[in-house]
mmCIF file of C-alpha atoms in Angstrom:
data_model
loop_
_atom_site.group_PDB
_atom_site.id
_atom_site.type_symbol
_atom_site.label_atom_id
_atom_site.label_comp_id
_atom_site.label_asym_id
_atom_site.label_seq_id
_atom_site.Cartn_x
_atom_site.Cartn_y
_atom_site.Cartn_z
ATOM 1 C CA UNK A 638 -46.877 -25.835 19.802
ATOM 2 C CA UNK A 639 -49.295 -27.600 17.662
ATOM 3 C CA UNK A 640 -52.955 -26.432 16.302
ATOM 4 C CA UNK A 641 -54.748 -29.908 18.053
ATOM 5 C CA UNK A 642 -58.176 -28.492 16.951
ATOM 6 C CA UNK A 643 -60.106 -26.273 14.394
ATOM 7 C CA UNK A 644 -63.244 -25.498 13.872
ATOM 8 C CA UNK A 645 -64.829 -23.303 11.226
ATOM 9 C CA UNK A 646 -67.852 -21.457 11.332
ATOM 10 C CA UNK A 647 -68.592 -20.456 7.558
ATOM 11 C CA UNK A 648 -70.469 -17.542 6.903
ATOM 12 C CA UNK A 649 -71.745 -15.811 3.549
ATOM 13 C CA UNK A 650 -70.145 -12.445 3.026
ATOM 14 C CA UNK A 651 -68.538 -10.750 0.312
ATOM 15 C CA UNK A 652 -64.575 -10.587 2.063
ATOM 16 C CA UNK A 653 -65.504 -12.563 5.392
ATOM 17 C CA UNK A 654 -65.900 -16.129 4.796
ATOM 18 C CA UNK A 655 -65.013 -17.819 7.584
ATOM 19 C CA UNK A 656 -65.057 -16.989 11.776
ATOM 20 C CA UNK A 657 -62.179 -19.746 13.188
ATOM 21 C CA UNK A 658 -61.019 -21.223 16.368
ATOM 22 C CA UNK A 659 -58.227 -23.269 17.399
ATOM 23 C CA UNK A 660 -57.185 -25.034 20.519
ATOM 24 C CA UNK A 661 -52.712 -25.150 20.967
ATOM 25 C CA UNK A 662 -51.727 -28.183 21.915
ATOM 26 C CA UNK A 663 -55.409 -29.215 23.919
ATOM 27 C CA UNK A 664 -55.335 -26.378 26.824
ATOM 28 C CA UNK A 665 -55.761 -22.834 25.192
ATOM 29 C CA UNK A 666 -58.391 -21.964 22.616
ATOM 30 C CA UNK A 667 -58.224 -18.862 20.474
ATOM 31 C CA UNK A 668 -61.669 -17.241 19.004
ATOM 32 C CA UNK A 669 -62.396 -14.678 16.217
ATOM 33 C CA UNK A 670 -59.736 -16.147 14.150
ATOM 34 C CA UNK A 671 -61.350 -14.155 10.597
ATOM 35 C CA UNK A 672 -60.912 -15.639 6.946
ATOM 36 C CA UNK A 673 -60.829 -13.400 4.549
ATOM 37 C CA UNK A 674 -60.941 -13.021 0.652
ATOM 38 C CA UNK A 675 -58.312 -10.619 -0.110
ATOM 39 C CA UNK A 676 -56.783 -9.214 -3.671
ATOM 40 C CA UNK A 677 -54.355 -11.812 -3.241
ATOM 41 C CA UNK A 678 -56.514 -14.929 -2.610
ATOM 42 C CA UNK A 679 -57.407 -16.109 1.127
ATOM 43 C CA UNK A 680 -55.799 -15.033 4.602
ATOM 44 C CA UNK A 681 -55.587 -15.771 8.162
ATOM 45 C CA UNK A 682 -56.671 -12.932 9.754
ATOM 46 C CA UNK A 683 -56.076 -12.708 13.702
ATOM 47 C CA UNK A 684 -58.571 -11.826 16.801
ATOM 48 C CA UNK A 685 -58.201 -7.636 16.646
ATOM 49 C CA UNK A 686 -60.015 -4.647 18.797
ATOM 50 C CA UNK A 687 -61.422 -1.724 17.810
ATOM 51 C CA UNK A 688 -59.504 1.093 19.164
ATOM 52 C CA UNK A 689 -60.763 4.706 20.219
ATOM 53 C CA UNK A 690 -59.402 5.941 16.703
ATOM 54 C CA UNK A 691 -61.014 3.210 15.113
ATOM 55 C CA UNK A 692 -58.064 1.689 13.977
ATOM 56 C CA UNK A 693 -58.189 -1.842 15.111
ATOM 57 C CA UNK A 694 -55.161 -3.741 16.910
ATOM 58 C CA UNK A 695 -54.625 -7.930 16.857
ATOM 59 C CA UNK A 696 -54.812 -8.893 20.657
ATOM 60 C CA UNK A 697 -53.117 -12.835 19.966
ATOM 61 C CA UNK A 698 -51.152 -13.108 16.605
ATOM 62 C CA UNK A 699 -48.253 -15.710 15.808
ATOM 63 C CA UNK A 700 -44.580 -13.414 16.390
ATOM 64 C CA UNK A 701 -42.863 -15.288 13.323
ATOM 65 C CA UNK A 702 -43.666 -15.431 9.273
ATOM 66 C CA UNK A 703 -43.522 -19.168 10.106
ATOM 67 C CA UNK A 704 -45.866 -19.878 12.881
ATOM 68 C CA UNK A 705 -48.370 -17.486 11.186
ATOM 69 C CA UNK A 706 -47.341 -20.030 7.794
ATOM 70 C CA UNK A 707 -47.844 -23.093 9.540
ATOM 71 C CA UNK A 708 -51.146 -21.585 11.277
ATOM 72 C CA UNK A 709 -52.648 -20.479 7.938
ATOM 73 C CA UNK A 710 -52.036 -23.439 6.362
ATOM 74 C CA UNK A 711 -53.700 -25.710 8.666
ATOM 75 C CA UNK A 712 -56.378 -23.191 8.786
ATOM 76 C CA UNK A 713 -56.988 -22.770 5.222
ATOM 77 C CA UNK A 714 -56.928 -26.586 4.539
ATOM 78 C CA UNK A 715 -59.855 -26.887 7.384
ATOM 79 C CA UNK A 716 -61.584 -24.252 6.261
ATOM 80 C CA UNK A 717 -61.828 -25.721 2.797
ATOM 81 C CA UNK A 718 -62.065 -29.573 4.486
ATOM 82 C CA UNK A 719 -65.244 -28.086 5.813
ATOM 83 C CA UNK A 720 -66.400 -26.351 2.953
ATOM 84 C CA UNK A 721 -66.134 -29.080 -0.091
ATOM 85 C CA UNK A 722 -68.173 -31.117 3.649
ATOM 86 C CA UNK A 723 -70.868 -28.952 3.147
ATOM 87 C CA UNK A 724 -71.184 -28.849 -0.501
ATOM 88 C CA UNK A 725 -69.540 -25.178 -0.902
ATOM 89 C CA UNK A 726 -67.329 -24.337 -3.381
ATOM 90 C CA UNK A 727 -63.885 -22.365 -2.479
ATOM 91 C CA UNK A 728 -60.632 -21.938 -3.723
ATOM 92 C CA UNK A 729 -57.159 -20.575 -1.708
ATOM 93 C CA UNK A 730 -55.774 -18.955 -4.038
ATOM 94 C CA UNK A 731 -57.055 -17.427 -7.297
ATOM 95 C CA UNK A 732 -53.194 -18.471 -9.176
ATOM 96 C CA UNK A 733 -53.110 -22.255 -9.648
ATOM 97 C CA UNK A 734 -49.944 -21.523 -10.068
ATOM 98 C CA UNK A 735 -48.528 -20.716 -6.607
ATOM 99 C CA UNK A 736 -48.692 -22.540 -3.273
ATOM 100 C CA UNK A 737 -52.191 -21.369 -2.553
ATOM 101 C CA UNK A 738 -51.835 -19.333 0.546
ATOM 102 C CA UNK A 739 -51.432 -15.773 0.492
ATOM 103 C CA UNK A 740 -47.751 -14.449 1.095
ATOM 104 C CA UNK A 741 -48.168 -11.243 3.646
ATOM 105 C CA UNK A 742 -47.728 -10.749 6.951
ATOM 106 C CA UNK A 743 -50.954 -8.766 7.928
ATOM 107 C CA UNK A 744 -52.312 -8.405 11.292
ATOM 108 C CA UNK A 745 -55.448 -7.016 11.906
ATOM 109 C CA UNK A 746 -58.488 -6.396 9.691
ATOM 110 C CA UNK A 747 -58.299 -5.843 5.769
#
């Protein structure tokens, strides 16, 4: 599986930084991923649906940490390129010594 297209839709909110649409293998689209600025830096939240009890449940997500890491890296790189292209500023992580990716396997919304 390969992400063949990433579309970034920046927003001007405190924690929510952008909505994202990805295309897999030029034949399957996933919409409503979110780039969130969490306590450990930016991370990608998968599309989710609000349940009747008020909690959120992912409706699409990677099945393992490796796949999540590959997706998050490509999406965040696209986000930074889009922000740079539009003249904004963004940093993946508050710690310049790490690899820039929030290390977690969070699902849903923060």
